[in-house]
Amino acid sequence: MTEARICSIRHALLFEGQLWLATYTSEVWAVDEVTGAKVGWQFVAPVRAMLRTTDGRLVAATAPDTGGTVTLWQQSGRGWGQVRSWPRQDEYGPVALAEGDGRVLLAEARRVHVVAPDGRSREVALTERIEGSRNTAAAFSGGRLYVAISEGEFGGGLWRIDLATGMNSRVSRGPTTAVVAEARRPGCVLASVGLDHMGSPVGAIERVCGRSREEVWQSPLRECDRTSPWRGPFCDTGSVAVWDVLPAPRGFWASTGEGILRREAGRPDRWWTSVEVERRGGLVQSRTIPGLRLVWSDREGAVSVGGGGALLLPTE
């Protein structure tokens, strides 16, 4: 196995004193926070999603890029045990994980598997197919599952699913890089949009509450080289790309193409455009900002030439 590197990191999270990394090369790595020692596992298919549950479990979903089966795994001791597996309904489609009411929710293109802690599951058939597959995220709020898709310059979007009926609809279009529930606003999620394709960046953060949708943050480019043949033509029309978003008291954190943003109601925006980083074995991370761990990944750059930034991991 090769070490997890910035170019291969798909998902990252902190769990039981270790930094867990899922890669595009079908691997999961656990890095000890104290010693830096690493343990890795090779799966037979790419790890498409990873989730830490509120009752203290670590689960992951694997599936080939096309066809095959979707498998839900749970970490246990020194290995991973299979929870359930299902034949793919579609040759190509998303696989995303979230938690809702103590159950793991695994979304595919045409259905959602609702899996109880004891492994029993039921299926919710969707009224519309979810389009896209490359990068996915999901969040549950107010009885609805939201699935974010980013296909870089090829598009993406945010989908809203009513788990009681299977009714789903596309809330927005464009590469949606992350979606998270807002604890202080029951029934609402924050979704980030980010694209930096060949010098033309666009981005925003939206709040979606059921059928209500509003833009809560967007910024013109704060720094732009007008002499650049790539960036210059977009200095007046581009906007700052957003690669990740994380809820915080009275606001949110955002990982953007121009740094880390902290927005808090009633206060000026705070920016971190330079942080101390640790580079070890191809992994780049930072512990500079209180309450946050930054782990760099070019998962968006893999589908849009030039994009990519830090993933946000809460430490509090």
mmCIF file of C-alpha atoms in Angstrom:
data_model
loop_
_atom_site.group_PDB
_atom_site.id
_atom_site.type_symbol
_atom_site.label_atom_id
_atom_site.label_comp_id
_atom_site.label_asym_id
_atom_site.label_seq_id
_atom_site.Cartn_x
_atom_site.Cartn_y
_atom_site.Cartn_z
ATOM 1 C CA MET A 1 0.000 0.000 0.000
ATOM 2 C CA THR A 2 1.136 3.538 -0.704
ATOM 3 C CA GLU A 3 0.819 6.339 1.837
ATOM 4 C CA ALA A 4 -2.223 8.605 1.683
ATOM 5 C CA ARG A 5 -1.215 11.740 -0.182
ATOM 6 C CA ILE A 6 -2.853 15.042 -0.903
ATOM 7 C CA CYS A 7 -3.659 13.926 -4.446
ATOM 8 C CA SER A 8 -5.581 10.857 -3.294
ATOM 9 C CA ILE A 9 -7.588 11.965 -0.211
ATOM 10 C CA ARG A 10 -11.330 11.700 -0.695
ATOM 11 C CA HIS A 11 -12.610 11.959 2.902
ATOM 12 C CA ALA A 12 -11.027 12.785 6.263
ATOM 13 C CA LEU A 13 -12.293 12.727 9.853
ATOM 14 C CA LEU A 14 -11.059 12.472 13.443
ATOM 15 C CA PHE A 15 -12.120 9.426 15.450
ATOM 16 C CA GLU A 16 -10.829 7.999 18.751
ATOM 17 C CA GLY A 17 -7.491 9.791 18.698
ATOM 18 C CA GLN A 18 -6.722 9.050 15.068
ATOM 19 C CA LEU A 19 -6.947 10.907 11.777
ATOM 20 C CA TRP A 20 -8.825 8.698 9.311
ATOM 21 C CA LEU A 21 -8.308 9.154 5.579
ATOM 22 C CA ALA A 22 -10.193 7.507 2.722
ATOM 23 C CA THR A 23 -8.491 7.634 -0.663
ATOM 24 C CA TYR A 24 -9.430 7.328 -4.317
ATOM 25 C CA THR A 25 -7.163 4.278 -4.483
ATOM 26 C CA SER A 26 -9.498 2.059 -2.379
ATOM 27 C CA GLU A 27 -7.562 2.539 0.858
ATOM 28 C CA VAL A 28 -8.324 3.756 4.374
ATOM 29 C CA TRP A 29 -5.532 5.021 6.622
ATOM 30 C CA ALA A 30 -5.586 5.663 10.376
ATOM 31 C CA VAL A 31 -2.881 8.055 11.615
ATOM 32 C CA ASP A 32 -2.230 8.134 15.372
ATOM 33 C CA GLU A 33 -2.507 11.716 16.650
ATOM 34 C CA VAL A 34 0.298 11.278 19.202
ATOM 35 C CA THR A 35 2.883 9.037 17.570
ATOM 36 C CA GLY A 36 2.118 9.583 13.888
ATOM 37 C CA ALA A 37 2.090 5.813 13.350
ATOM 38 C CA LYS A 38 -0.073 4.717 10.422
ATOM 39 C CA VAL A 39 -2.184 1.647 9.774
ATOM 40 C CA GLY A 40 -3.808 1.036 6.402
ATOM 41 C CA TRP A 41 -6.466 -1.216 4.885
ATOM 42 C CA GLN A 42 -6.948 -2.043 1.220
ATOM 43 C CA PHE A 43 -10.539 -2.524 0.043
ATOM 44 C CA VAL A 44 -11.560 -4.284 -3.147
ATOM 45 C CA ALA A 45 -13.464 -1.198 -4.346
ATOM 46 C CA PRO A 46 -13.078 2.562 -3.824
ATOM 47 C CA VAL A 47 -14.217 3.970 -0.473
ATOM 48 C CA ARG A 48 -16.951 6.332 -1.617
ATOM 49 C CA ALA A 49 -17.994 7.704 1.799
ATOM 50 C CA MET A 50 -17.019 7.562 5.471
ATOM 51 C CA LEU A 51 -19.025 8.537 8.568
ATOM 52 C CA ARG A 52 -18.595 8.826 12.336
ATOM 53 C CA THR A 53 -21.935 8.135 14.032
ATOM 54 C CA THR A 54 -23.234 9.796 17.179
ATOM 55 C CA ASP A 55 -23.195 6.464 19.038
ATOM 56 C CA GLY A 56 -19.451 6.037 18.452
ATOM 57 C CA ARG A 57 -19.168 3.919 15.312
ATOM 58 C CA LEU A 58 -17.040 4.451 12.224
ATOM 59 C CA VAL A 59 -18.621 3.245 8.993
ATOM 60 C CA ALA A 60 -17.624 3.383 5.347
ATOM 61 C CA ALA A 61 -19.268 2.603 2.020
ATOM 62 C CA THR A 62 -17.432 1.056 -0.918
ATOM 63 C CA ALA A 63 -18.516 0.621 -4.526
ATOM 64 C CA PRO A 64 -16.802 0.279 -7.903
ATOM 65 C CA ASP A 65 -16.916 3.264 -10.236
ATOM 66 C CA THR A 66 -19.355 1.286 -12.369
ATOM 67 C CA GLY A 67 -21.531 -1.749 -11.645
ATOM 68 C CA GLY A 68 -20.801 -4.257 -8.888
ATOM 69 C CA THR A 69 -22.169 -3.957 -5.361
ATOM 70 C CA VAL A 70 -22.404 -1.270 -2.708
ATOM 71 C CA THR A 71 -21.072 -2.465 0.646
ATOM 72 C CA LEU A 72 -21.430 -0.893 4.082
ATOM 73 C CA TRP A 73 -18.527 -1.584 6.472
ATOM 74 C CA GLN A 74 -17.987 -0.926 10.178
ATOM 75 C CA GLN A 75 -14.606 -0.503 11.815
ATOM 76 C CA SER A 76 -13.973 -2.865 14.711
ATOM 77 C CA GLY A 77 -10.705 -3.237 16.583
ATOM 78 C CA ARG A 78 -7.986 -3.787 14.026
ATOM 79 C CA GLY A 79 -10.179 -4.436 11.032
ATOM 80 C CA TRP A 80 -13.397 -3.785 9.163
ATOM 81 C CA GLY A 81 -16.492 -5.951 9.194
ATOM 82 C CA GLN A 82 -19.140 -6.045 6.494
ATOM 83 C CA VAL A 83 -22.556 -4.834 7.653
ATOM 84 C CA ARG A 84 -24.634 -5.179 4.475
ATOM 85 C CA SER A 85 -24.181 -5.199 0.711
ATOM 86 C CA TRP A 86 -26.549 -4.529 -2.180
ATOM 87 C CA PRO A 87 -26.229 -5.040 -5.955
ATOM 88 C CA ARG A 88 -25.984 -1.717 -7.769
ATOM 89 C CA GLN A 89 -29.235 -0.725 -9.464
ATOM 90 C CA ASP A 90 -27.417 1.605 -11.835
ATOM 91 C CA GLU A 91 -24.179 1.093 -13.699
ATOM 92 C CA TYR A 92 -23.074 4.577 -12.613
ATOM 93 C CA GLY A 93 -24.245 6.766 -9.749
ATOM 94 C CA PRO A 94 -23.513 8.369 -6.368
ATOM 95 C CA VAL A 95 -22.854 6.698 -3.032
ATOM 96 C CA ALA A 96 -23.194 8.983 0.006
ATOM 97 C CA LEU A 97 -23.519 8.513 3.779
ATOM 98 C CA ALA A 98 -25.287 10.477 6.501
ATOM 99 C CA GLU A 99 -26.890 9.755 9.865
ATOM 100 C CA GLY A 100 -30.523 10.398 10.693
ATOM 101 C CA ASP A 101 -32.360 9.575 13.919
ATOM 102 C CA GLY A 102 -29.649 7.100 14.945
ATOM 103 C CA ARG A 103 -29.666 5.245 11.625
ATOM 104 C CA VAL A 104 -27.096 5.208 8.849
ATOM 105 C CA LEU A 105 -28.477 6.530 5.568
ATOM 106 C CA LEU A 106 -26.759 5.277 2.428
ATOM 107 C CA ALA A 107 -27.900 7.051 -0.720
ATOM 108 C CA GLU A 108 -27.628 5.688 -4.242
ATOM 109 C CA ALA A 109 -28.963 7.017 -7.521
ATOM 110 C CA ARG A 110 -32.485 5.588 -7.145
ATOM 111 C CA ARG A 111 -32.826 4.590 -3.480
ATOM 112 C CA VAL A 112 -31.764 5.212 0.112
ATOM 113 C CA HIS A 113 -30.872 2.358 2.460
ATOM 114 C CA VAL A 114 -31.886 3.075 6.062
ATOM 115 C CA VAL A 115 -29.682 0.890 8.276
ATOM 116 C CA ALA A 116 -30.294 0.415 12.006
ATOM 117 C CA PRO A 117 -27.375 -0.098 14.449
ATOM 118 C CA ASP A 118 -28.104 -3.856 14.511
ATOM 119 C CA GLY A 119 -27.700 -4.060 10.716
ATOM 120 C CA ARG A 120 -31.369 -4.381 9.805
ATOM 121 C CA SER A 121 -32.270 -2.178 6.862
ATOM 122 C CA ARG A 122 -35.142 -0.942 4.775
ATOM 123 C CA GLU A 123 -35.165 0.712 1.385
ATOM 124 C CA VAL A 124 -36.702 4.012 0.318
ATOM 125 C CA ALA A 125 -37.261 4.194 -3.448
ATOM 126 C CA LEU A 126 -36.705 7.640 -4.976
ATOM 127 C CA THR A 127 -39.070 9.334 -7.393
ATOM 128 C CA GLU A 128 -36.195 10.793 -9.442
ATOM 129 C CA ARG A 129 -32.717 9.567 -10.254
ATOM 130 C CA ILE A 130 -29.828 11.465 -8.637
ATOM 131 C CA GLU A 131 -27.387 12.438 -11.363
ATOM 132 C CA GLY A 132 -23.624 12.442 -10.856
ATOM 133 C CA SER A 133 -21.066 10.349 -9.043
ATOM 134 C CA ARG A 134 -17.552 11.772 -8.698
ATOM 135 C CA ASN A 135 -17.573 13.576 -5.320
ATOM 136 C CA THR A 136 -20.514 13.244 -2.945
ATOM 137 C CA ALA A 137 -21.601 14.397 0.494
ATOM 138 C CA ALA A 138 -24.841 14.064 2.443
ATOM 139 C CA ALA A 139 -26.599 15.542 5.474
ATOM 140 C CA PHE A 140 -29.871 14.836 7.279
ATOM 141 C CA SER A 141 -32.124 17.515 8.733
ATOM 142 C CA GLY A 142 -35.843 17.829 9.410
ATOM 143 C CA GLY A 143 -36.761 14.400 8.046
ATOM 144 C CA ARG A 144 -34.985 15.089 4.763
ATOM 145 C CA LEU A 145 -31.746 13.785 3.322
ATOM 146 C CA TYR A 146 -29.706 16.214 1.246
ATOM 147 C CA VAL A 147 -27.183 14.799 -1.228
ATOM 148 C CA ALA A 148 -24.479 17.026 -2.713
ATOM 149 C CA ILE A 149 -22.795 16.154 -5.998
ATOM 150 C CA SER A 150 -19.701 17.789 -7.473
ATOM 151 C CA GLU A 151 -18.560 16.906 -10.967
ATOM 152 C CA GLY A 152 -16.285 19.930 -11.334
ATOM 153 C CA GLU A 153 -16.710 21.704 -14.656
ATOM 154 C CA PHE A 154 -19.237 19.032 -15.624
ATOM 155 C CA GLY A 155 -21.730 20.272 -13.028
ATOM 156 C CA GLY A 156 -23.366 18.669 -10.025
ATOM 157 C CA GLY A 157 -26.097 19.872 -7.700
ATOM 158 C CA LEU A 158 -27.938 19.474 -4.419
ATOM 159 C CA TRP A 159 -30.794 16.988 -4.065
ATOM 160 C CA ARG A 160 -33.492 17.008 -1.363
ATOM 161 C CA ILE A 161 -35.095 13.675 -0.390
ATOM 162 C CA ASP A 162 -38.157 13.211 1.823
ATOM 163 C CA LEU A 163 -37.407 9.920 3.575
ATOM 164 C CA ALA A 164 -41.062 9.356 4.471
ATOM 165 C CA THR A 165 -42.189 9.278 0.835
ATOM 166 C CA GLY A 166 -39.061 8.972 -1.332
ATOM 167 C CA MET A 167 -40.037 12.213 -3.062
ATOM 168 C CA ASN A 168 -36.874 13.953 -4.202
ATOM 169 C CA SER A 169 -36.013 16.988 -6.258
ATOM 170 C CA ARG A 170 -32.979 18.882 -7.429
ATOM 171 C CA VAL A 171 -32.623 22.011 -5.316
ATOM 172 C CA SER A 172 -29.718 23.567 -7.217
ATOM 173 C CA ARG A 173 -27.245 22.944 -9.997
ATOM 174 C CA GLY A 174 -23.506 23.403 -10.119
ATOM 175 C CA PRO A 175 -20.631 21.624 -8.336
ATOM 176 C CA THR A 176 -21.829 21.312 -4.720
ATOM 177 C CA THR A 177 -18.705 20.499 -2.734
ATOM 178 C CA ALA A 178 -20.202 19.946 0.745
ATOM 179 C CA VAL A 179 -23.468 19.904 2.679
ATOM 180 C CA VAL A 180 -23.889 19.974 6.483
ATOM 181 C CA ALA A 181 -26.808 20.245 8.904
ATOM 182 C CA GLU A 182 -27.170 23.457 10.909
ATOM 183 C CA ALA A 183 -27.687 22.478 14.537
ATOM 184 C CA ARG A 184 -28.997 25.923 15.487
ATOM 185 C CA ARG A 185 -31.544 25.860 12.645
ATOM 186 C CA PRO A 186 -33.491 22.580 12.748
ATOM 187 C CA GLY A 187 -34.526 21.487 9.277
ATOM 188 C CA CYS A 188 -31.810 23.510 7.540
ATOM 189 C CA VAL A 189 -28.507 22.693 5.843
ATOM 190 C CA LEU A 190 -25.594 24.705 4.514
ATOM 191 C CA ALA A 191 -24.252 23.783 1.075
ATOM 192 C CA SER A 192 -21.055 25.046 -0.536
ATOM 193 C CA VAL A 193 -20.432 25.536 -4.239
ATOM 194 C CA GLY A 194 -16.928 25.617 -5.650
ATOM 195 C CA LEU A 195 -15.245 25.494 -9.029
ATOM 196 C CA ASP A 196 -11.897 26.788 -10.234
ATOM 197 C CA HIS A 197 -11.614 25.653 -13.817
ATOM 198 C CA MET A 198 -8.737 26.991 -15.904
ATOM 199 C CA GLY A 199 -8.568 30.278 -14.016
ATOM 200 C CA SER A 200 -12.304 30.956 -13.781
ATOM 201 C CA PRO A 201 -13.418 30.515 -10.124
ATOM 202 C CA VAL A 202 -17.005 30.593 -8.874
ATOM 203 C CA GLY A 203 -18.410 29.817 -5.454
ATOM 204 C CA ALA A 204 -21.033 30.497 -2.798
ATOM 205 C CA ILE A 205 -22.646 29.132 0.361
ATOM 206 C CA GLU A 206 -26.393 28.544 0.435
ATOM 207 C CA ARG A 207 -28.856 27.723 3.183
ATOM 208 C CA VAL A 208 -31.642 25.309 2.296
ATOM 209 C CA CYS A 209 -34.571 24.732 4.659
ATOM 210 C CA GLY A 210 -37.008 22.379 2.965
ATOM 211 C CA ARG A 211 -38.305 24.309 -0.041
ATOM 212 C CA SER A 212 -36.689 27.564 1.079
ATOM 213 C CA ARG A 213 -33.289 28.465 -0.359
ATOM 214 C CA GLU A 214 -31.113 31.536 0.156
ATOM 215 C CA GLU A 215 -27.545 32.561 -0.548
ATOM 216 C CA VAL A 216 -25.799 33.372 2.736
ATOM 217 C CA TRP A 217 -22.301 34.121 1.451
ATOM 218 C CA GLN A 218 -20.567 34.962 -1.779
ATOM 219 C CA SER A 219 -17.530 37.122 -2.364
ATOM 220 C CA PRO A 220 -15.905 38.692 -5.404
ATOM 221 C CA LEU A 221 -12.277 37.720 -5.862
ATOM 222 C CA ARG A 222 -10.275 39.421 -3.120
ATOM 223 C CA GLU A 223 -6.971 38.917 -4.905
ATOM 224 C CA CYS A 224 -6.726 38.737 -8.678
ATOM 225 C CA ASP A 225 -3.811 39.134 -11.089
ATOM 226 C CA ARG A 226 -5.245 41.185 -13.921
ATOM 227 C CA THR A 227 -2.119 40.583 -16.003
ATOM 228 C CA SER A 228 -2.683 36.821 -16.011
ATOM 229 C CA PRO A 229 -3.994 35.491 -19.334
ATOM 230 C CA TRP A 230 -5.946 32.854 -17.367
ATOM 231 C CA ARG A 231 -7.242 34.730 -14.316
ATOM 232 C CA GLY A 232 -7.249 38.305 -15.587
ATOM 233 C CA PRO A 233 -10.398 38.129 -17.750
ATOM 234 C CA PHE A 234 -12.408 36.883 -14.745
ATOM 235 C CA CYS A 235 -11.245 39.364 -12.095
ATOM 236 C CA ASP A 236 -14.506 41.310 -12.284
ATOM 237 C CA THR A 237 -16.907 38.417 -12.875
ATOM 238 C CA GLY A 238 -15.489 35.550 -10.809
ATOM 239 C CA SER A 239 -16.280 34.717 -7.183
ATOM 240 C CA VAL A 240 -14.354 32.913 -4.449
ATOM 241 C CA ALA A 241 -14.692 29.121 -4.720
ATOM 242 C CA VAL A 242 -15.748 27.227 -1.578
ATOM 243 C CA TRP A 243 -14.359 23.719 -1.055
ATOM 244 C CA ASP A 244 -15.873 22.826 2.320
ATOM 245 C CA VAL A 245 -18.240 24.261 4.939
ATOM 246 C CA LEU A 246 -18.697 23.476 8.630
ATOM 247 C CA PRO A 247 -21.380 24.799 11.016
ATOM 248 C CA ALA A 248 -20.209 26.790 14.036
ATOM 249 C CA PRO A 249 -21.927 28.714 16.860
ATOM 250 C CA ARG A 250 -23.680 31.754 15.361
ATOM 251 C CA GLY A 251 -22.280 31.042 11.907
ATOM 252 C CA PHE A 252 -19.961 28.772 9.959
ATOM 253 C CA TRP A 253 -16.422 27.975 8.831
ATOM 254 C CA ALA A 254 -15.592 27.801 5.132
ATOM 255 C CA SER A 255 -12.568 26.532 3.241
ATOM 256 C CA THR A 256 -12.215 28.750 0.184
ATOM 257 C CA GLY A 257 -9.885 29.392 -2.698
ATOM 258 C CA GLU A 258 -8.528 32.426 -0.819
ATOM 259 C CA GLY A 259 -8.167 31.012 2.685
ATOM 260 C CA ILE A 260 -10.208 29.896 5.686
ATOM 261 C CA LEU A 261 -13.235 32.030 6.549
ATOM 262 C CA ARG A 262 -15.029 32.306 9.901
ATOM 263 C CA ARG A 263 -18.388 34.043 9.671
ATOM 264 C CA GLU A 264 -20.205 34.869 12.898
ATOM 265 C CA ALA A 265 -23.445 36.827 13.214
ATOM 266 C CA GLY A 266 -22.870 40.417 14.302
ATOM 267 C CA ARG A 267 -19.091 40.320 13.762
ATOM 268 C CA PRO A 268 -16.791 41.082 10.822
ATOM 269 C CA ASP A 269 -15.615 38.109 8.789
ATOM 270 C CA ARG A 270 -12.302 36.647 9.947
ATOM 271 C CA TRP A 271 -9.800 35.276 7.431
ATOM 272 C CA TRP A 272 -6.787 32.999 7.735
ATOM 273 C CA THR A 273 -4.816 33.263 4.507
ATOM 274 C CA SER A 274 -1.629 31.759 5.920
ATOM 275 C CA VAL A 275 -1.277 28.962 8.475
ATOM 276 C CA GLU A 276 1.545 26.792 9.749
ATOM 277 C CA VAL A 277 1.446 23.394 8.089
ATOM 278 C CA GLU A 278 2.832 19.952 8.844
ATOM 279 C CA ARG A 279 4.108 17.931 5.900
ATOM 280 C CA ARG A 280 4.680 14.250 6.494
ATOM 281 C CA GLY A 281 4.549 11.349 4.058
ATOM 282 C CA GLY A 282 2.711 13.350 1.416
ATOM 283 C CA LEU A 283 0.033 14.481 3.889
ATOM 284 C CA VAL A 284 -0.375 18.222 4.489
ATOM 285 C CA GLN A 285 -2.338 19.383 7.531
ATOM 286 C CA SER A 286 -2.557 22.298 9.969
ATOM 287 C CA ARG A 287 -3.502 22.671 13.644
ATOM 288 C CA THR A 288 -3.047 26.462 13.709
ATOM 289 C CA ILE A 289 -6.705 27.527 13.944
ATOM 290 C CA PRO A 290 -8.342 26.757 17.328
ATOM 291 C CA GLY A 291 -11.185 24.268 16.993
ATOM 292 C CA LEU A 292 -10.204 23.194 13.477
ATOM 293 C CA ARG A 293 -7.950 20.716 11.743
ATOM 294 C CA LEU A 294 -7.153 21.403 8.113
ATOM 295 C CA VAL A 295 -6.279 18.526 5.792
ATOM 296 C CA TRP A 296 -5.393 19.453 2.232
ATOM 297 C CA SER A 297 -6.882 17.545 -0.675
ATOM 298 C CA ASP A 298 -7.217 18.163 -4.385
ATOM 299 C CA ARG A 299 -10.358 16.045 -4.692
ATOM 300 C CA GLU A 300 -12.063 18.898 -6.554
ATOM 301 C CA GLY A 301 -8.945 19.544 -8.623
ATOM 302 C CA ALA A 302 -9.217 15.980 -9.858
ATOM 303 C CA VAL A 303 -12.233 16.983 -11.937
ATOM 304 C CA SER A 304 -11.635 20.698 -12.508
ATOM 305 C CA VAL A 305 -8.218 21.847 -13.656
ATOM 306 C CA GLY A 306 -6.637 23.893 -10.873
ATOM 307 C CA GLY A 307 -9.157 23.480 -8.014
ATOM 308 C CA GLY A 308 -8.731 22.074 -4.524
ATOM 309 C CA GLY A 309 -8.183 23.176 -0.940
ATOM 310 C CA ALA A 310 -8.380 22.219 2.720
ATOM 311 C CA LEU A 311 -10.980 19.894 4.217
ATOM 312 C CA LEU A 312 -12.370 21.124 7.561
ATOM 313 C CA LEU A 313 -12.367 18.785 10.569
ATOM 314 C CA PRO A 314 -13.846 19.978 13.885
ATOM 315 C CA THR A 315 -11.692 19.302 16.945
ATOM 316 C CA GLU A 316 -14.140 20.595 19.572
#
